[in-house]
Amino acid sequence: MSLPRIAVDAMGGDEGVRVMVEGAALARRRHDRFKFLLVGDEMLIKAALENHPNLRAASEILHAPETISGEEKPSQALRRAKHTSMGMAVNAVKAGHAGAAVSGGNTGALMAISKLALRTMPGIDRPALAALLPTLGDNDVIMLDLGANTECDARNLVQFAIMGAAYSRIVTDLDSPRVRLLNIGTEENKGTESLRDAANQLKLAAQGLELTFDGFTEADKICRGDVDVVVSDGFSGNIALKAVEGTARFVGDLLKRAFTSSLRSKLGFLVSRPATELLRGHLDPNNHNGAVFLGLNGIVVKSHGSASALGVANAVHVTARLLEENLIERISGDLAKLGGHGLGNGRAAKGAAAKDAAE
Amino acid sequence: MSLPRIAVDAMGGDEGVRVMVEGAALARRRHDRFKFLLVGDEMLIKAALENHPNLRAASEILHAPETISGEEKPSQALRRAKHTSMGMAVNAVKAGHAGAAVSGGNTGALMAISKLALRTMPGIDRPALAALLPTLGDNDVIMLDLGANTECDARNLVQFAIMGAAYSRIVTDLDSPRVRLLNIGTEENKGTESLRDAANQLKLAAQGLELTFDGFTEADKICRGDVDVVVSDGFSGNIALKAVEGTARFVGDLLKRAFTSSLRSKLGFLVSRPATELLRGHLDPNNHNGAVFLGLNGIVVKSHGSASALGVANAVHVTARLLEENLIERISGDLAKLGGHGLGNGRAAKGAAAKDAAE
């Protein structure tokens, strides 16, 4: 069976076409059965491909006359989608010319364009943005939603849990990932009504699904390695993700300051360099690059704007894995099981949705 | 003028009476004009005081027959307040026998007991829990609310901003602390309606207040040192605080793992120890201990349950500073200025409150 192509928005990302193409070329080495559709300025892409004959042999170029800027409002980006590298990469997925799209451009624009072009899957009310974070354990943890939906009801959270678990099963090879809802305490009475409703629904439904629902988690326990999927509304998830990223950077800055504070500490730094390099590698966002929009009729992956070629390669790697492992079919299958339990489209979910709508 | 006494719940905290008394004794050295009311088991307190004659000379003991456990529900703690060290310490503030109370016990119980006994100040709808966090700059940053209120409207957020700025002016000596609202982006259209309303109100009101309103901040920029007060609802604030704490611990654990991974790195660790000790000191929660319930008719400070004697001393130090500098009068003064601007009790705030209530 031939695999679907991966469309790469070659113009997105702060570093421009060279890094996007180099990243795709690196990923291509790991996934040599894939073909690519490179979308953007044809001249620039051709020039960038000169150093990467293997990628060139596996690629087609789709010329896009315009690009979307980092500051552009989603509404404006939507209007220009048809002529831009980002919009054309996503539309290639819609038209079936590619199985997935990767972009390092403006997140809000990518979300708006993807939602409009690909629409949400049957059984999913709203898509969510999911990312991988490092942990003290063997596997990365998946967090979602990270900002696609400022406010969410219980039904959204249950759907996010199912989508996050499907994603986790693919990237971790776990049979039944441990799922928790992000809350401000682990007791059953903590948090908002939506969270408590979602917990009750997941408790009932989890037996029939390929996930283990472990209740609530607090934000200081995300990276301990004892949870595989952390589910939240997009506001809280975005706050938690950025607090984690900011603090990792903050501690790194303090460490740098400490190591350069005296001759002795500079010497100590040189001696322990291999160890601190290990740490740096573990925390480097490039090694966890590639956030996925889950819940659409097609796979769209957001690469960090400032990602290196290695970072872009990781985002493309994630995309390839999700295509190979049929993420969307897996989510559909799980949603069907949820329906069979009388939830999702059943009484409990309807009650919660009605309650949320009335609030 | 004689200063009011500080009531110390000597039984709260995981480490028990010895650490609470030792912490008070350490703080007493810095604040020798203060007197103390030590509340708890009289025999145990007397025994702990034997090593601290200076504190003993400045203290009175208030015997409390019971204590509140860490797991106790706030509702249950409220019913037993009268006979417990925590409840009696807070009631001493209510009765005017002390100016402030410090406890290392159960946060939910302390909040419930304090709210019921001390009530909110005129002009404040809800109290908030505020804490100090380290930054890359010269001053700590104040974050509030950290969990007293799961959901907040614009009016609550404006009041938190005013209380947080008053607190910041005392601990940092800044004339006009830089205040930001925690959000998922810095553009004006980001986040919830409550956040946008609060931003508009603060923009209008800030000229008349002793604070500089700088708009929104994202959670990765809390500790950079360019904001002095970060305001949020209690849910988001709790998520952000715990994500910061958890990540600092996570990076510390990774660092420990890296430094013990080889003989060479162990040697490097020994050489650079003074530098890493500096870092550890900067991040040690004991050095930032003492979260304050703002907005009550009396000062209540929460010391971390696992705080060391030095940590307790820092919590008592914060308490002493807030008493010396008349925190509550300062907040009242600011609220009066806000009223003069037609906000707070005026049209804009009422509109927002009505809208929030209708949601």
XYZ file of C-alpha atoms in Angstrom:
718
model
C 0.000 0.000 0.000
C 1.360 3.409 -0.895
C 1.472 5.940 1.885
C -0.130 9.361 1.531
C 2.168 12.333 0.918
C 3.145 14.889 3.536
C 2.560 18.517 2.555
C 5.166 20.873 4.049
C 4.521 24.606 4.252
C 8.080 25.485 3.273
C 7.628 29.197 3.997
C 6.361 28.938 7.606
C 8.832 29.179 10.473
C 11.058 32.066 11.507
C 14.126 30.586 9.846
C 12.577 30.319 6.415
C 12.648 27.821 3.611
C 16.207 26.523 4.157
C 15.417 25.134 7.624
C 12.024 23.710 6.602
C 13.553 21.893 3.626
C 16.553 20.673 5.608
C 14.169 19.412 8.322
C 12.075 17.545 5.750
C 15.257 16.035 4.276
C 16.375 14.811 7.723
C 12.952 13.287 8.378
C 12.928 11.663 4.950
C 15.987 9.582 5.970
C 13.938 7.978 8.767
C 10.790 7.641 6.666
C 12.003 6.750 3.198
C 8.649 5.338 2.091
C 7.055 8.796 2.251
C 6.731 11.336 -0.532
C 6.532 15.083 0.042
C 4.683 18.060 -1.364
C 6.737 21.201 -0.699
C 4.524 24.282 -0.798
C 5.887 27.813 -1.236
C 8.037 29.964 -3.460
C 9.202 27.580 -6.199
C 12.530 29.326 -6.838
C 13.477 29.333 -3.167
C 12.433 25.712 -2.662
C 14.388 24.600 -5.718
C 17.477 26.391 -4.443
C 17.087 24.829 -0.980
C 16.656 21.358 -2.520
C 20.044 21.506 -4.255
C 21.728 20.268 -1.102
C 19.180 17.494 -0.602
C 18.963 15.268 -3.689
C 17.216 12.433 -1.806
C 14.407 14.717 -0.713
C 14.250 16.263 -4.184
C 13.733 12.826 -5.706
C 10.818 12.199 -3.347
C 9.194 15.624 -3.628
C 6.877 17.625 -5.788
C 6.818 21.426 -5.512
C 3.551 23.331 -5.314
C 4.169 27.011 -5.997
C 2.444 29.435 -3.621
C 2.713 33.137 -4.485
C 2.099 34.465 -0.944
C 2.939 33.729 2.697
C 1.117 34.413 5.961
C 3.032 36.533 8.449
C 3.477 35.805 12.139
C 1.396 38.800 13.199
C -1.481 38.266 10.769
C -4.933 37.901 12.343
C -6.612 34.524 11.712
C -9.566 36.249 10.013
C -7.249 37.983 7.540
C -5.207 34.806 6.987
C -8.418 32.929 6.173
C -9.283 35.353 3.387
C -5.835 34.925 1.814
C -5.613 31.157 2.404
C -5.972 30.142 -1.258
C -2.794 31.924 -2.394
C -0.559 31.260 0.609
C 1.840 28.403 1.322
C 0.049 27.546 4.579
C -3.417 27.607 3.049
C -2.337 25.633 -0.021
C -0.612 22.971 2.123
C -3.796 22.476 4.156
C -5.986 22.539 1.042
C -3.794 19.793 -0.457
C -4.915 17.596 2.450
C -8.545 18.557 1.856
C -8.262 17.687 -1.857
C -6.588 14.354 -1.072
C -3.288 15.364 -2.672
C -1.590 14.866 0.705
C -2.431 12.931 3.864
C -1.123 15.535 6.300
C 0.252 19.071 6.433
C 3.136 20.481 8.504
C 3.622 24.210 9.070
C 5.899 26.342 11.227
C 3.782 29.455 10.683
C 1.298 31.495 12.720
C -0.609 29.116 15.043
C -3.901 31.038 15.074
C -3.955 31.246 11.287
C -3.103 27.552 10.909
C -5.894 26.608 13.299
C -8.468 28.789 11.517
C -7.467 27.605 8.040
C -7.376 23.946 9.088
C -10.764 24.062 10.809
C -12.432 25.694 7.842
C -10.801 23.472 5.217
C -10.880 20.092 6.967
C -13.864 20.423 9.338
C -14.170 18.415 12.535
C -14.516 14.638 12.412
C -17.942 13.063 12.971
C -18.391 12.711 16.749
C -15.990 15.539 17.607
C -17.434 18.938 18.493
C -14.156 20.845 18.580
C -10.579 20.110 17.549
C -7.760 20.439 20.094
C -4.067 21.240 19.922
C -1.865 18.552 21.500
C 1.865 18.558 22.248
C 4.490 16.287 23.767
C 6.456 17.225 26.890
C 9.481 15.488 28.441
C 9.068 13.600 31.741
C 11.169 11.843 34.375
C 9.753 8.551 33.052
C 10.325 6.571 29.860
C 7.702 8.291 27.722
C 6.769 11.836 26.847
C 3.457 13.111 28.198
C 0.784 14.460 25.838
C -1.004 17.655 26.830
C -4.189 18.929 25.198
C -5.913 21.346 24.542
C -3.191 23.979 24.398
C -5.187 26.917 23.157
C -7.591 25.943 20.382
C -10.581 26.438 22.735
C -10.552 29.070 25.471
C -13.559 27.535 27.201
C -14.657 23.891 27.122
C -17.546 21.826 28.442
C -17.442 18.294 29.845
C -18.262 16.761 26.483
C -15.289 18.534 24.837
C -12.972 17.298 27.604
C -14.129 13.689 27.179
C -13.497 13.897 23.448
C -10.047 15.406 24.073
C -9.249 12.485 26.402
C -10.134 9.970 23.690
C -8.130 11.797 21.029
C -5.151 12.277 23.359
C -5.138 8.575 24.271
C -5.197 7.564 20.588
C -2.233 9.877 19.956
C -0.392 8.531 22.995
C -0.885 4.898 21.926
C 0.844 5.742 18.650
C 3.855 7.632 20.002
C 4.420 5.513 23.128
C 3.249 2.033 22.082
C 1.281 1.786 25.335
C -1.903 -0.307 25.183
C -3.861 1.789 27.643
C -2.353 5.222 28.344
C -3.021 6.774 31.755
C -5.241 9.821 31.300
C -5.850 12.584 33.846
C -7.776 15.857 33.829
C -5.785 18.956 34.844
C -7.271 20.430 38.022
C -6.311 22.426 41.123
C -6.555 19.419 43.425
C -7.111 15.683 43.190
C -10.206 15.432 45.384
C -13.468 14.724 43.553
C -15.065 18.029 44.577
C -12.255 20.213 43.176
C -12.447 22.510 40.161
C -15.223 23.502 37.810
C -18.459 21.650 37.153
C -17.286 20.802 33.622
C -14.230 19.047 35.057
C -16.269 17.071 37.580
C -18.792 16.057 34.901
C -16.000 15.025 32.546
C -14.412 12.930 35.306
C -17.689 11.122 35.936
C -18.190 10.408 32.247
C -14.631 9.153 31.787
C -14.935 6.935 34.852
C -17.978 5.262 33.298
C -16.610 5.071 29.764
C -12.959 4.169 30.299
C -13.583 0.427 30.703
C -14.718 0.196 27.090
C -11.899 2.359 25.756
C -8.191 1.809 25.309
C -7.272 4.218 28.098
C -6.952 4.181 31.880
C -8.666 7.122 33.547
C -6.780 8.086 36.704
C -8.815 11.109 37.841
C -7.351 14.574 38.311
C -3.755 15.770 38.276
C -2.250 19.009 39.545
C 0.047 21.058 37.335
C 3.188 20.229 39.350
C 2.832 16.543 38.468
C 2.603 16.779 34.662
C 6.230 15.820 34.024
C 6.726 13.169 36.711
C 6.201 10.318 34.298
C 3.145 8.777 35.993
C 0.593 10.165 33.547
C 0.587 9.794 29.744
C -2.163 12.221 28.704
C -3.131 15.437 30.535
C -6.464 16.889 29.410
C -7.632 20.456 29.957
C -9.484 23.353 28.358
C -7.310 25.422 26.024
C -6.889 28.298 28.450
C -5.561 26.231 31.382
C -3.524 24.011 29.080
C -1.862 26.991 27.447
C -1.076 28.500 30.864
C 0.383 25.202 32.112
C 2.447 24.555 28.968
C 3.905 28.048 28.897
C 4.615 27.997 32.641
C 6.512 24.723 32.147
C 8.446 26.086 29.145
C 9.172 29.406 30.823
C 10.367 27.807 34.043
C 12.648 25.349 32.229
C 14.192 28.329 30.441
C 14.325 30.333 33.688
C 16.163 27.582 35.559
C 18.490 27.186 32.577
C 19.275 30.911 32.677
C 19.946 30.767 36.416
C 22.172 27.764 35.905
C 24.126 29.595 33.216
C 24.476 32.570 35.547
C 25.662 30.294 38.360
C 28.195 28.517 36.170
C 29.717 31.780 34.954
C 29.792 33.439 38.387
C 33.390 32.461 39.244
C 36.485 30.874 37.780
C 35.904 27.787 39.888
C 32.356 27.346 38.641
C 33.468 27.863 35.034
C 35.953 25.046 35.527
C 33.257 22.874 37.097
C 31.057 23.575 34.105
C 33.744 22.400 31.685
C 34.269 19.209 33.646
C 30.571 18.412 33.893
C 29.733 19.490 30.348
C 28.764 16.029 29.054
C 26.231 15.798 31.904
C 24.732 19.241 31.335
C 24.564 18.514 27.592
C 22.451 15.440 28.387
C 20.142 17.667 30.403
C 20.001 20.257 27.649
C 19.092 17.546 25.143
C 16.345 16.240 27.401
C 14.813 19.713 27.726
C 15.475 21.041 24.195
C 12.073 21.963 22.712
C 13.378 20.813 19.295
C 13.356 17.250 20.593
C 9.644 17.538 21.381
C 8.641 19.622 18.402
C 5.378 19.001 16.560
C 2.013 19.911 18.076
C -0.952 18.189 16.440
C -4.442 19.503 15.727
C -6.583 16.544 16.716
C -10.197 16.048 15.674
C -10.087 17.250 12.073
C -10.664 15.210 8.895
C -6.949 15.264 8.186
C -3.717 15.624 10.108
C -2.203 19.078 10.622
C 1.022 19.455 12.602
C 2.368 22.741 13.951
C 6.142 23.028 14.106
C 7.518 25.679 16.478
C 8.336 28.898 14.616
C 11.869 28.950 15.990
C 12.541 25.242 15.476
C 15.912 24.143 14.069
C 16.153 21.730 11.137
C 16.277 18.927 13.705
C 13.125 20.327 15.304
C 11.344 20.439 11.949
C 12.486 16.868 11.305
C 10.867 15.815 14.588
C 7.608 17.510 13.597
C 7.666 15.690 10.247
C 8.530 12.462 12.078
C 5.446 12.857 14.301
C 3.355 13.493 11.171
C 4.685 10.377 9.450
C 3.967 8.230 12.519
C 0.390 9.501 12.760
C -0.193 8.746 9.081
C 1.372 5.270 9.256
C -0.667 4.410 12.317
C -3.944 5.787 11.003
C -4.602 8.257 13.820
C -7.921 9.396 12.412
C -9.320 5.893 11.967
C -8.228 5.050 15.512
C -10.056 8.054 16.937
C -13.172 7.172 14.915
C -13.034 3.645 16.284
C -12.801 4.866 19.874
C -15.643 7.313 19.387
C -17.807 4.471 18.080
C -17.047 2.476 21.259
C -17.947 5.504 23.363
C -21.287 5.714 21.527
C -21.889 2.027 22.329
C -21.611 2.875 26.021
C -24.480 5.310 25.785
C -22.099 8.213 26.357
C -20.837 10.885 24.023
C -24.150 10.998 22.213
C -26.047 9.561 25.139
C -27.804 10.732 28.242
C -24.900 11.735 30.484
C -23.137 13.754 27.810
C -26.308 15.420 26.656
C -27.179 16.401 30.204
C -23.738 17.882 30.739
C -23.799 19.727 27.444
C -27.217 21.186 28.197
C -26.023 22.249 31.631
C -22.891 23.846 30.199
C -24.902 25.651 27.574
C -27.237 27.035 30.237
C -24.422 28.427 32.361
C 3.273 53.272 68.924
C 3.195 49.638 69.980
C 2.910 47.111 67.202
C 0.167 44.499 67.160
C 1.087 40.939 68.091
C 1.549 38.106 65.627
C -0.471 34.965 66.368
C 1.349 31.780 65.327
C -0.537 28.508 64.887
C 2.229 26.483 66.488
C 0.613 23.128 65.585
C 0.213 23.683 61.817
C 2.904 22.459 59.439
C 4.095 18.947 58.761
C 7.146 19.302 60.987
C 5.185 20.244 64.086
C 5.638 22.636 66.938
C 9.445 22.576 67.110
C 9.859 24.006 63.592
C 7.079 26.594 64.004
C 8.580 27.861 67.275
C 12.129 27.843 65.914
C 10.911 29.771 62.857
C 9.181 32.364 65.026
C 12.365 32.690 67.119
C 14.449 33.296 63.983
C 11.995 35.924 62.733
C 11.936 37.565 66.151
C 15.644 38.378 65.776
C 14.859 40.500 62.714
C 11.722 42.017 64.188
C 12.512 42.555 67.852
C 9.733 45.087 68.366
C 7.067 42.428 67.802
C 5.332 40.291 70.386
C 3.937 36.844 69.675
C 0.912 34.791 70.616
C 1.794 31.104 70.260
C -1.355 29.025 69.844
C -1.460 25.265 70.413
C -0.669 22.568 72.954
C 0.735 24.481 75.936
C 3.056 21.696 77.123
C 4.583 21.194 73.693
C 5.031 24.925 73.102
C 6.663 25.399 76.507
C 9.085 22.573 75.775
C 9.920 24.023 72.341
C 10.481 27.480 73.879
C 13.205 26.201 76.220
C 15.782 26.641 73.477
C 14.542 30.114 72.594
C 14.574 32.386 75.656
C 14.326 35.577 73.554
C 11.128 34.410 71.900
C 9.802 33.149 75.235
C 10.263 36.604 76.726
C 8.258 38.141 73.867
C 5.500 35.542 73.749
C 2.271 34.567 75.387
C 0.902 31.046 74.995
C -2.745 30.418 74.124
C -3.626 26.799 74.805
C -5.625 25.056 72.074
C -6.864 21.539 72.862
C -7.247 20.387 69.238
C -5.542 20.625 65.840
C -6.848 20.506 62.262
C -5.403 17.742 60.116
C -4.056 18.116 56.603
C -6.845 16.034 55.085
C -9.736 17.644 56.950
C -12.474 19.163 54.775
C -12.919 22.939 55.179
C -16.555 22.461 56.255
C -15.507 20.119 59.058
C -12.602 22.356 60.072
C -15.014 25.291 60.332
C -17.180 23.448 62.849
C -14.165 22.656 65.050
C -12.510 26.080 64.614
C -13.134 27.292 68.173
C -11.080 24.551 69.826
C -8.244 24.270 67.299
C -4.896 26.041 67.144
C -5.640 27.349 63.656
C -9.111 28.590 64.509
C -7.970 30.168 67.772
C -5.035 31.947 66.068
C -7.402 33.472 63.488
C -9.998 34.308 66.150
C -7.298 36.146 68.103
C -7.001 38.489 65.119
C -10.768 38.918 64.995
C -10.884 39.763 68.716
C -8.020 42.247 68.372
C -5.641 40.181 70.500
C -3.308 39.921 67.521
C -2.799 41.897 64.316
C -2.089 38.918 62.095
C -2.048 35.116 62.110
C 0.449 32.694 60.575
C -0.336 29.010 59.999
C 1.382 26.125 58.248
C -1.786 24.011 58.301
C -4.413 22.908 55.780
C -4.875 25.720 53.199
C -8.572 25.108 52.501
C -9.376 25.075 56.206
C -7.353 28.237 56.847
C -9.118 30.020 54.007
C -12.592 28.973 55.209
C -11.886 29.852 58.836
C -10.291 33.198 57.942
C -13.122 34.237 55.623
C -15.785 33.426 58.190
C -13.979 35.024 61.135
C -12.515 38.127 59.500
C -14.931 38.790 56.605
C -13.906 40.651 53.484
C -12.871 44.324 53.651
C -15.350 46.990 52.515
C -14.930 47.350 48.735
C -13.604 43.815 48.249
C -15.980 41.123 47.016
C -13.661 38.161 47.465
C -10.316 37.599 49.160
C -7.390 36.188 47.166
C -4.332 34.135 47.997
C -1.050 35.791 46.932
C 2.492 34.406 46.893
C 5.988 35.526 45.961
C 8.020 33.822 43.235
C 11.708 34.289 42.326
C 12.617 36.081 39.072
C 15.649 36.867 36.927
C 15.306 40.496 38.066
C 15.947 42.249 41.371
C 12.538 41.668 42.926
C 10.232 38.741 43.506
C 7.004 38.688 41.514
C 3.644 38.486 43.299
C 1.040 36.107 41.903
C -2.632 36.110 42.870
C -5.205 34.508 43.093
C -3.700 31.092 43.667
C -6.801 29.115 44.430
C -9.172 30.984 46.740
C -11.654 31.515 43.870
C -12.073 28.941 41.091
C -13.959 31.403 38.900
C -13.638 35.203 38.879
C -15.318 38.113 37.116
C -13.679 41.311 35.867
C -14.485 43.170 39.078
C -12.718 40.512 41.177
C -9.646 40.721 38.937
C -9.476 44.525 39.246
C -9.653 44.232 43.030
C -6.928 41.559 43.001
C -4.726 43.910 40.949
C -5.121 46.673 43.525
C -4.431 44.352 46.455
C -1.460 42.744 44.714
C 0.055 46.149 43.928
C -0.299 47.249 47.559
C 1.442 44.059 48.664
C 4.179 44.549 46.054
C 4.850 48.144 47.129
C 5.522 46.864 50.642
C 7.841 43.966 49.812
C 9.704 45.619 46.920
C 9.698 49.333 47.851
C 8.579 50.134 44.276
C 6.385 53.223 43.915
C 4.291 51.914 41.070
C 4.563 48.135 40.548
C 4.019 46.801 37.026
C 0.801 44.779 36.966
C -0.277 42.315 34.257
C -3.220 39.971 33.815
C -2.335 36.330 33.087
C -3.641 35.375 29.640
C -2.915 33.053 26.707
C -1.630 35.871 24.504
C -0.833 39.557 24.772
C -3.175 40.828 22.039
C -6.243 42.728 23.258
C -8.696 40.191 21.847
C -7.176 37.192 23.678
C -8.722 35.229 26.528
C -12.061 35.383 28.291
C -14.482 38.290 28.396
C -13.739 38.791 32.104
C -10.049 39.275 31.322
C -10.741 41.758 28.532
C -13.178 43.707 30.730
C -10.686 43.759 33.593
C -7.969 45.032 31.246
C -10.199 47.882 30.083
C -11.082 48.860 33.633
C -7.462 48.766 34.780
C -6.378 50.825 31.792
C -8.833 53.536 32.805
C -8.170 53.352 36.533
C -4.408 52.864 36.708
C -3.547 56.560 36.310
C -5.155 57.314 39.658
C -3.606 54.331 41.417
C -0.105 53.520 42.563
C 0.382 50.852 39.911
C 1.381 50.627 36.256
C -0.943 48.460 34.214
C 1.006 46.753 31.431
C -1.734 44.619 29.841
C -1.542 40.851 29.541
C 1.303 38.443 30.206
C 1.740 34.848 29.128
C 2.705 32.172 31.643
C 6.241 31.749 30.283
C 7.087 35.334 31.212
C 6.090 35.342 34.891
C 9.643 34.958 36.220
C 11.548 37.145 33.769
C 11.642 40.089 36.131
C 9.727 42.561 33.955
C 6.423 42.269 35.830
C 5.852 42.750 39.571
C 2.269 41.529 40.007
C 0.572 38.800 37.926
C -3.212 38.696 38.372
C -5.477 35.760 37.495
C -8.493 33.795 38.634
C -7.688 31.171 41.263
C -7.898 28.246 38.848
C -5.402 29.591 36.289
C -3.164 31.009 39.014
C -3.012 27.695 40.815
C -2.230 25.872 37.544
C 0.540 28.383 36.716
C 2.074 28.356 40.203
C 2.136 24.573 40.414
C 3.496 24.244 36.874
C 6.330 26.618 37.833
C 7.038 24.760 41.089
C 6.809 21.346 39.463
C 9.084 22.290 36.578
C 11.713 23.818 38.858
C 11.720 20.544 40.804
C 11.729 18.509 37.564
C 14.747 20.357 36.171
C 16.462 19.999 39.546
C 15.856 16.237 39.455
C 17.207 16.002 35.917
C 20.249 18.013 36.952
C 20.862 15.696 39.891
C 20.553 12.712 37.555
C 22.982 14.327 35.085
C 25.533 15.150 37.792
C 25.523 11.606 39.155
C 25.649 9.920 35.745
C 29.456 9.514 35.606
C 32.576 9.955 37.677
C 33.545 12.976 35.604
C 30.210 14.688 36.181
C 30.397 13.928 39.922
C 33.763 15.656 40.002
C 32.366 18.594 38.027
C 29.542 18.818 40.535
C 31.971 19.037 43.458
C 33.974 21.761 41.736
C 30.909 23.826 40.819
C 29.104 23.239 44.105
C 29.218 26.859 45.309
C 27.518 27.871 42.052
C 24.799 25.225 42.226
C 24.239 26.106 45.884
C 23.546 29.704 44.800
C 21.015 28.361 42.321
C 19.451 26.101 44.911
C 19.127 29.057 47.285
C 17.492 31.170 44.607
C 14.911 28.480 43.895
C 14.411 27.141 47.440
C 10.701 27.564 48.253
C 11.671 28.306 51.872
C 13.169 31.601 50.694
C 9.808 32.606 49.221
C 7.603 31.144 51.905
C 4.512 32.958 53.138
C 1.380 33.245 50.980
C -1.008 35.978 52.095
C -4.813 36.032 52.119
C -5.522 39.527 50.825
C -8.837 41.319 51.211
C -9.828 40.307 54.726
C -10.200 42.529 57.793
C -6.962 41.184 59.179
C -3.782 39.599 57.868
C -3.532 35.832 57.542
C -0.372 34.247 56.188
C -0.065 30.640 55.031
C 3.319 29.037 55.569
C 4.052 25.971 53.421
C 3.321 22.744 55.288
C 6.791 21.376 54.605
C 8.638 24.638 55.345
C 11.851 24.495 57.377
C 12.404 26.778 60.388
C 13.985 29.258 57.962
C 10.910 29.018 55.759
C 8.615 29.671 58.730
C 10.831 32.627 59.682
C 10.319 34.047 56.180
C 6.545 33.670 56.493
C 6.638 35.487 59.857
C 8.915 38.120 58.320
C 6.371 38.765 55.542
C 3.658 39.027 58.205
C 5.664 41.540 60.242
C 6.347 43.684 57.153
C 2.661 43.757 56.212
C 1.723 44.816 59.747
C 4.427 47.487 59.978
C 3.439 48.895 56.606
C -0.302 48.828 57.247
C -1.262 46.675 54.295
C -4.961 46.831 55.024
C -5.077 50.633 55.309
C -3.115 50.895 52.054
C -5.600 48.678 50.228
C -8.510 50.701 51.662
C -6.875 53.894 50.456
C -6.445 52.535 46.936
C -10.003 51.282 46.807
C -11.212 54.750 47.786
C -9.220 56.224 44.862
C -10.736 53.663 42.526
C -14.211 54.702 43.704
C -13.299 58.331 42.889
C -12.698 57.308 39.287
C -16.234 56.090 38.921
C -15.029 52.500 38.681
C -15.261 49.642 41.105
C -18.673 50.809 42.205
C -19.355 52.664 38.974
C -20.881 51.957 35.627
C -18.151 49.928 33.964
C -17.701 47.576 36.890
C -21.427 47.168 37.435
C -21.953 46.356 33.787
C -19.225 43.762 33.885
C -20.495 42.257 37.122
C -24.030 42.039 35.784
C -22.752 40.420 32.604
C -20.659 37.922 34.541
C -23.573 37.114 36.790
C -25.812 36.494 33.785
C -23.372 34.076 32.136
